[in-house]
Short mmCIF file of C-alpha atoms and ligand atoms in Angstrom, two decimals:
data_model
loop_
_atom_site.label_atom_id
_atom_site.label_comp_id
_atom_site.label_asym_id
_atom_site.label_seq_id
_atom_site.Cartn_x
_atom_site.Cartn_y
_atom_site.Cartn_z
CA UNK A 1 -83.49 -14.57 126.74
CA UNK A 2 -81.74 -17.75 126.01
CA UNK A 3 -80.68 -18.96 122.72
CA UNK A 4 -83.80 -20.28 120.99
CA UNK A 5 -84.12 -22.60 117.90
CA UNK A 6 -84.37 -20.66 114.46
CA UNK A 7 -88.19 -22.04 114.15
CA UNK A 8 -88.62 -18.95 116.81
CA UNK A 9 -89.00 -16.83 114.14
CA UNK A 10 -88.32 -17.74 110.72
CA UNK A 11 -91.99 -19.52 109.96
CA UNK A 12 -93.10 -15.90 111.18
CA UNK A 13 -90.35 -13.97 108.79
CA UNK A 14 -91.96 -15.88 105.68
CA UNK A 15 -95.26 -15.52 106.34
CA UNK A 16 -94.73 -11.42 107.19
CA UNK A 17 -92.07 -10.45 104.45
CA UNK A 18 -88.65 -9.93 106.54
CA UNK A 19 -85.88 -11.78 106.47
CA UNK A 20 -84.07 -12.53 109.94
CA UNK A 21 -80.07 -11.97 109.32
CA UNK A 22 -77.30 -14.63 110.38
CA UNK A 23 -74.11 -12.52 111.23
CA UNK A 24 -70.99 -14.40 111.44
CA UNK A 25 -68.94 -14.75 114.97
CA UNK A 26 -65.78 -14.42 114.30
CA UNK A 27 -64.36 -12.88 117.96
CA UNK A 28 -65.88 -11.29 121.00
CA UNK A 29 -66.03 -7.65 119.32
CA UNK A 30 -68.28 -9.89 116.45
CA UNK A 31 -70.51 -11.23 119.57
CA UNK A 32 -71.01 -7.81 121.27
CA UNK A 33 -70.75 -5.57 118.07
CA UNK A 34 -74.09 -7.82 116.91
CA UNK A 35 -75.65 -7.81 119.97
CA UNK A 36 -75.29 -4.34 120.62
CA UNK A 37 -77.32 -4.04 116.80
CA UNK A 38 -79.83 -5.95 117.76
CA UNK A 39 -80.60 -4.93 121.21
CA UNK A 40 -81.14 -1.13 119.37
CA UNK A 41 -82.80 -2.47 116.22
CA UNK A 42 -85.38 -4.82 118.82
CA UNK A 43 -84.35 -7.14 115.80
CA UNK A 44 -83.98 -11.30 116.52
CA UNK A 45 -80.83 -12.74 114.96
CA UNK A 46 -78.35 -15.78 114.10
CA UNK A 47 -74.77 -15.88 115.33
CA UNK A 48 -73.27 -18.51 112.27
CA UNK A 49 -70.54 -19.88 113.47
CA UNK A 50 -68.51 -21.72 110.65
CA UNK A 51 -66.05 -24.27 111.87
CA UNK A 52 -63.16 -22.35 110.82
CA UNK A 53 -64.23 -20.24 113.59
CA UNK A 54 -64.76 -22.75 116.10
CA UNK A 55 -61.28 -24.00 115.94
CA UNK A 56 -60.02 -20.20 116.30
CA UNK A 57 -62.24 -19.52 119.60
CA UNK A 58 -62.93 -22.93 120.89
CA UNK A 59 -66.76 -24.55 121.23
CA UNK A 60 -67.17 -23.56 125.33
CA UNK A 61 -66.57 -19.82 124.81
CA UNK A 62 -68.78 -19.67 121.48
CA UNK A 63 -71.49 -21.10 123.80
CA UNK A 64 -70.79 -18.75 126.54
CA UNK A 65 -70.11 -15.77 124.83
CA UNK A 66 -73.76 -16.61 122.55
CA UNK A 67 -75.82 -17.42 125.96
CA UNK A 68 -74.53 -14.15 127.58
CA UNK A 69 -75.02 -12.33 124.06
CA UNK A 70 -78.45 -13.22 123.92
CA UNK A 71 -79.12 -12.73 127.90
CA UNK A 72 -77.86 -9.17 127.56
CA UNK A 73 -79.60 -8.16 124.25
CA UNK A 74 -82.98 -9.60 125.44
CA UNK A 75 -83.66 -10.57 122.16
CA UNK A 76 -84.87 -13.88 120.18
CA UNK A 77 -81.23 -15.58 119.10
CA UNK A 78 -80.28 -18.54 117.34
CA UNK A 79 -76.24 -20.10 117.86
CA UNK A 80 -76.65 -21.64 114.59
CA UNK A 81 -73.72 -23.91 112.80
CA UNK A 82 -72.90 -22.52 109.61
CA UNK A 83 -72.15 -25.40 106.69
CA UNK A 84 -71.48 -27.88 109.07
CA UNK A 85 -69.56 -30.89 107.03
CA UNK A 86 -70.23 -34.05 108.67
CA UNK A 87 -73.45 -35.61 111.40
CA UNK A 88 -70.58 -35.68 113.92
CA UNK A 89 -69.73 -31.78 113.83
CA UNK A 90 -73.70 -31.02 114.00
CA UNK A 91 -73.83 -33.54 117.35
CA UNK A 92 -70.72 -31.81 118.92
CA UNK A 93 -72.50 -28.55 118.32
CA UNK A 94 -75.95 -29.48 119.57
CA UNK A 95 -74.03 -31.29 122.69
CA UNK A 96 -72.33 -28.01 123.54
CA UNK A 97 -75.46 -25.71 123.33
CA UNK A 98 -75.80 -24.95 119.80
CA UNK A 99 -79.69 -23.98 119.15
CA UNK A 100 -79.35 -24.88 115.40
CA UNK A 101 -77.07 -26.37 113.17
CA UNK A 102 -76.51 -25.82 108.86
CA UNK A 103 -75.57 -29.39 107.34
CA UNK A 104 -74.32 -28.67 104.26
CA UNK A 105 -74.36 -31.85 102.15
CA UNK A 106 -74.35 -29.85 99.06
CA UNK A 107 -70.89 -31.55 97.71
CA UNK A 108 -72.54 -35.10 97.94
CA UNK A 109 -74.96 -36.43 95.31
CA UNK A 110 -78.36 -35.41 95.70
CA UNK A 111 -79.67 -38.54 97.07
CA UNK A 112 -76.59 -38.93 99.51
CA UNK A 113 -77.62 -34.96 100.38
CA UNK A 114 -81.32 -36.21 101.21
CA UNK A 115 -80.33 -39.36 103.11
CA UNK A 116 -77.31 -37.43 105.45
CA UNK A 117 -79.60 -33.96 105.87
CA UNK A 118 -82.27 -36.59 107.34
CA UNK A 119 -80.22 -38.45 109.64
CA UNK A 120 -79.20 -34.71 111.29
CA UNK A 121 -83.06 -33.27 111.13
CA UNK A 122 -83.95 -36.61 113.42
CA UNK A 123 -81.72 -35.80 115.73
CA UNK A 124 -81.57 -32.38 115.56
CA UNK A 125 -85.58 -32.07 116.08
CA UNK A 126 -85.51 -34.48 118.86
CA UNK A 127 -84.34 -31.89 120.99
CA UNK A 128 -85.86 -29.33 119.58
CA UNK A 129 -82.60 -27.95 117.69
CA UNK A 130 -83.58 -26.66 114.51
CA UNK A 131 -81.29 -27.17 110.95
CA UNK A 132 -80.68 -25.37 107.81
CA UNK A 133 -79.83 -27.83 103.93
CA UNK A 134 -78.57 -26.60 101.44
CA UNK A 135 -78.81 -27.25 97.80
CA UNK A 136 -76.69 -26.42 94.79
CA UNK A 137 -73.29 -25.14 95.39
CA UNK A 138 -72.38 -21.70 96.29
CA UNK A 139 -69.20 -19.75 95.00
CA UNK A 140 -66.76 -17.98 96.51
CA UNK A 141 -64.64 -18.91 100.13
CA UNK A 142 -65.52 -19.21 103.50
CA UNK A 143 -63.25 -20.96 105.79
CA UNK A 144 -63.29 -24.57 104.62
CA UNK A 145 -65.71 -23.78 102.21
CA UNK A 146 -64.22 -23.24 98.80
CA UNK A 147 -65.65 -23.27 95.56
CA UNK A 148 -64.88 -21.71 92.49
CA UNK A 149 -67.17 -19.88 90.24
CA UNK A 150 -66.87 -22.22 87.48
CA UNK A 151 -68.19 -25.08 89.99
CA UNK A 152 -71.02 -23.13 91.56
CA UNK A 153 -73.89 -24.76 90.17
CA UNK A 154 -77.56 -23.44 90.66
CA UNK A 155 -80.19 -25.57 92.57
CA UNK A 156 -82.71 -26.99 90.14
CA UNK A 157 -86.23 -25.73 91.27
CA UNK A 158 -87.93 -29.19 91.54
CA UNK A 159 -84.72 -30.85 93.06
CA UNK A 160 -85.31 -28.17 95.95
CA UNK A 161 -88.91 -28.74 96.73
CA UNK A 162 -88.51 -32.36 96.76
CA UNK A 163 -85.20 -32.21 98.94
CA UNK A 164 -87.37 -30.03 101.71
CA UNK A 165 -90.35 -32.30 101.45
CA UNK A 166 -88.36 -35.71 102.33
CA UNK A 167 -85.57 -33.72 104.81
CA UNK A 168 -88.14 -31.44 106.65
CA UNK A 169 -85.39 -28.96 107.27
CA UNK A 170 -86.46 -25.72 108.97
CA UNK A 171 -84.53 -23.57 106.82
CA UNK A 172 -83.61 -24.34 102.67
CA UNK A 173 -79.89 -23.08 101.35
CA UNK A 174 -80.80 -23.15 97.80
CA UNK A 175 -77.53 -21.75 95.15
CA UNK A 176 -79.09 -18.76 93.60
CA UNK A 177 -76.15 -16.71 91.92
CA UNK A 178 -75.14 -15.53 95.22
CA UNK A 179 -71.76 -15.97 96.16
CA UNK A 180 -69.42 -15.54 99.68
CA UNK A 181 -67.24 -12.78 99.81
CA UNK A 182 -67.29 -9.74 97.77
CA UNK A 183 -68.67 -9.58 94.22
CA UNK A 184 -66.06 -8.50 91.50
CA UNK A 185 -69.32 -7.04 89.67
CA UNK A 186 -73.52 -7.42 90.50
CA UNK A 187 -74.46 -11.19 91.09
CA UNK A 188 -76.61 -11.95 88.79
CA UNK A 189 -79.85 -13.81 91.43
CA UNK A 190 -81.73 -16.28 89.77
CA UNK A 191 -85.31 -14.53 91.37
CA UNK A 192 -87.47 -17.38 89.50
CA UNK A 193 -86.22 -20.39 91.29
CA UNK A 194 -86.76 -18.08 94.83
CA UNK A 195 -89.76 -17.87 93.94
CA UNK A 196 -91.02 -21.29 92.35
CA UNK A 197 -89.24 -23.26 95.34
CA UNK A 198 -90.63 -20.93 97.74
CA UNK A 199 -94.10 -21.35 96.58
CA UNK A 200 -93.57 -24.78 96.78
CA UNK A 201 -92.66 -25.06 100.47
CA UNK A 202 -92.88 -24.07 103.77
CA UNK A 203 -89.75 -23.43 105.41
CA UNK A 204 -88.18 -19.93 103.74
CA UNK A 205 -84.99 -19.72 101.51
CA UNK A 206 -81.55 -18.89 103.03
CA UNK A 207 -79.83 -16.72 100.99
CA UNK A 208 -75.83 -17.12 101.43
CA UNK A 209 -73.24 -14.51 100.53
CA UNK A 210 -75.31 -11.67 101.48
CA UNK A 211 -72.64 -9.39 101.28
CA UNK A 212 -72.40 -7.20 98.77
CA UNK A 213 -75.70 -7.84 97.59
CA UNK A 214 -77.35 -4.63 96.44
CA UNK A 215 -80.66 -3.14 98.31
CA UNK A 216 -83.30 -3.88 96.03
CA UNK A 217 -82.10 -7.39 95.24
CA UNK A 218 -82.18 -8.32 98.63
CA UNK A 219 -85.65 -6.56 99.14
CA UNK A 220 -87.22 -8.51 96.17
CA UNK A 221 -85.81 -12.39 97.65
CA UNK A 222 -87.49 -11.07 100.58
CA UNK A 223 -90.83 -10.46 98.71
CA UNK A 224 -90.73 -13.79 97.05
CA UNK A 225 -89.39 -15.68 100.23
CA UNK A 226 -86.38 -15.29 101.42
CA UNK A 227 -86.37 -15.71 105.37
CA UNK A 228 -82.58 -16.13 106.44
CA UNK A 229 -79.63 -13.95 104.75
CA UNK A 230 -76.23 -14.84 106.04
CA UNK A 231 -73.84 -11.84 106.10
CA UNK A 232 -70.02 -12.13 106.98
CA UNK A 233 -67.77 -10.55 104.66
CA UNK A 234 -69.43 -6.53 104.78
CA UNK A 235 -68.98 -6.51 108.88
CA UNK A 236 -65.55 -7.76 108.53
CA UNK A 237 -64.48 -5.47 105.98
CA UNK A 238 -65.67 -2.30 108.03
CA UNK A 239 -64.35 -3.64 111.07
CA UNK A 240 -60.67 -3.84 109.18
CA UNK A 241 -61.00 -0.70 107.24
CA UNK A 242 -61.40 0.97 110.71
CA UNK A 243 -58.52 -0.76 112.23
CA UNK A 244 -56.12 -0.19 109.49
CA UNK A 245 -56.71 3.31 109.16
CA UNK A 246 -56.57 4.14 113.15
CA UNK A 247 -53.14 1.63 113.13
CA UNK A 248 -51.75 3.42 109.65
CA UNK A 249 -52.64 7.15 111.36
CA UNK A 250 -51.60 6.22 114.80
CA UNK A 251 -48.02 3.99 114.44
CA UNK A 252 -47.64 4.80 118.44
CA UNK A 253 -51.11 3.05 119.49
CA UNK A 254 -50.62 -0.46 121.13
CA UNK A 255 -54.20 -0.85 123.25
CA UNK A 256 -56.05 -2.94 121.45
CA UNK A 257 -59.14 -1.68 122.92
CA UNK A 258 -58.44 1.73 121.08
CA UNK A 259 -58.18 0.32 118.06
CA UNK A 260 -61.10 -2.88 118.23
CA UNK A 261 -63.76 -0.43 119.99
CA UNK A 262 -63.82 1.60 117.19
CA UNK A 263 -64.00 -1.75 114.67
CA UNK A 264 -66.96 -3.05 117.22
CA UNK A 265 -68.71 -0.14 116.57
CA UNK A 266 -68.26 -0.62 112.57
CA UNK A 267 -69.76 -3.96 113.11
CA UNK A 268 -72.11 -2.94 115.19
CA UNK A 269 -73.32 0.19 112.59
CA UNK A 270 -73.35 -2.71 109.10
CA UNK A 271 -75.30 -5.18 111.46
CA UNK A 272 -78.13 -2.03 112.06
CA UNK A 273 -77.70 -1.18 108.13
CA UNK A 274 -78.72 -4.96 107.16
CA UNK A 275 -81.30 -5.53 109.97
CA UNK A 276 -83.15 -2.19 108.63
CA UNK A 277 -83.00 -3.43 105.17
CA UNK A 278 -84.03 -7.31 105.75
CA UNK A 279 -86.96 -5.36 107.59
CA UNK A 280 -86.65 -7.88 110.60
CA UNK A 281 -85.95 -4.26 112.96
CA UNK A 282 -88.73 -4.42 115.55
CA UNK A 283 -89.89 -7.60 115.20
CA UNK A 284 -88.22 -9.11 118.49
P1 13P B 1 -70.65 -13.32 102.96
O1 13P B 1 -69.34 -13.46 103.69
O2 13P B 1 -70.48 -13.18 101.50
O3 13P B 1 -71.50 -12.26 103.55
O4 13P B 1 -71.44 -14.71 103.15
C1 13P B 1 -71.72 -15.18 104.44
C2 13P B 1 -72.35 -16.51 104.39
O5 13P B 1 -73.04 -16.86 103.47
C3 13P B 1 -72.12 -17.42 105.53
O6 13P B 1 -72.59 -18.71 105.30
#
């Protein structure tokens, strides 16, 4: 298949009760590990790209290595730009063969957020790219993205529905509790505004920082309308683990292919984990 836009399947993930997972590209073992998961699981899926790891692969072989990806697995997949900072980075993305694109305008005041988020959905929809807002700030670091907890600040409910309803976005980042990287103890997930905004409009809730998360949080956003969770940190964490323990018990190894098979195949094993558990397994 070739990469499609995320309105493919998320309109269909709300209305059915799974959530379709966006798993971070971070290197070719990422690309294949994820496709390998989905081809088994008969699962669609987004490859977020953040543009910290743009700059480390370069635009052309994201494309590539997402169009033969998606080819191979024969699955629905969205190349989708994850908290893309500026109009410009969301054009360079669409230009190169993104299929969707995140504008986070969540540091900009709310109005600003509206009137930027719209400028991108115009384009974006005009050749049939779809795009992700987002809404309230969430914690923790990713790449560029860096906020600490104390400035993490939740989306207000009403704020949300009217953001959606004048930006038309496909997809709605709202802050939640959620946070990226690891938690230090359970996030605490604000489950009533999931569920008011969600009743309140059409396009489902992403829900960032889904690593981490435990099982029956996750299951209950799905229930009230979560559509999209982003995971990053959980596959790169087994993918390390595996690598520094075959490195720390094998000083003599110098193939990287014995050592990054192996940390594929970790990524490949969390991807099938989360793709069970958003419920979006056979629903390619
Ligand atoms: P985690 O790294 O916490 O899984 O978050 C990923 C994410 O939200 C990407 O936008």
């Amino acid at each position: 298949m070739s990469l499609v836009p995320m309105t493919e399947f998320l309109p269909r993930a709300k209305k059915e009760g799974f959530a379709v997972g966006q798993f971070n590209m971070n290197n070719l073992e990422f690309v294949q590990g994820i496709a390998a998961a989905a081809k088994e699981e008969q699962s669609p899926f987004i490859f977020g790209v953040s543009e910290g790891a743009m700059r480390y692969m370069g635009i052309e072989y994201v494309v590539a290595m997402a169009r033969i990806a998606a080819q191979e697995s024969g699955v629905p997949v969205a190349l989708h730009l994850d908290h893309g900072s500026s109009f410009e980075v969301a054009m360079k993305c669409i230009q190169a063969g993104f299929s969707s694109v995140m504008f986070d305008g969540s540091h900009y005041p709310y109005e600003e957020n509206i009137r930027l988020t719209r400028e991108v959905v115009k384009a974006a929809h005009a050749v049939g790219v779809s795009v992700e807002g987002e809404l309230g700030t969430i914690g923790g670091v990713e790449d560029d993205v860096q906020v600490d907890e104390a400035d993490a600040a939740l989306a207000k409910p009403e704020e949300a529905i009217r953001f959606w309803e004048e930006t038309q976005v496909d997809a709605m980042a709202v802050a939640v509790g959620t946070a990226h990287g690891m938690y230090k103890g359970e996030p605490k997930i604000r489950f009533d505004i999931i569920e008011e905004v969600s009743r309140n409009i059409e396009a489902p809730i992403v829900l960032h920082g889904g690593s981490g998360v435990p099982d029956e949080s996750i299951q209950k956003a799905v229930q009230l309308g979560v559509g999209k969770i982003n995971v990053n940190t959980e596959s790169q964490v087994a993918c390390t683990q595996v690598v520094r323990d075959l490195l720390g018990e094998n000083p003599d190894m110098i193939d990287p292919r014995k050592y990054l098979g192996p940390g594929r195949d970790a990524i490949k094993e969390t991807v099938k984990g989360k793709m069970r558990l958003f419920n979006s397994s056979g629903k390619a």
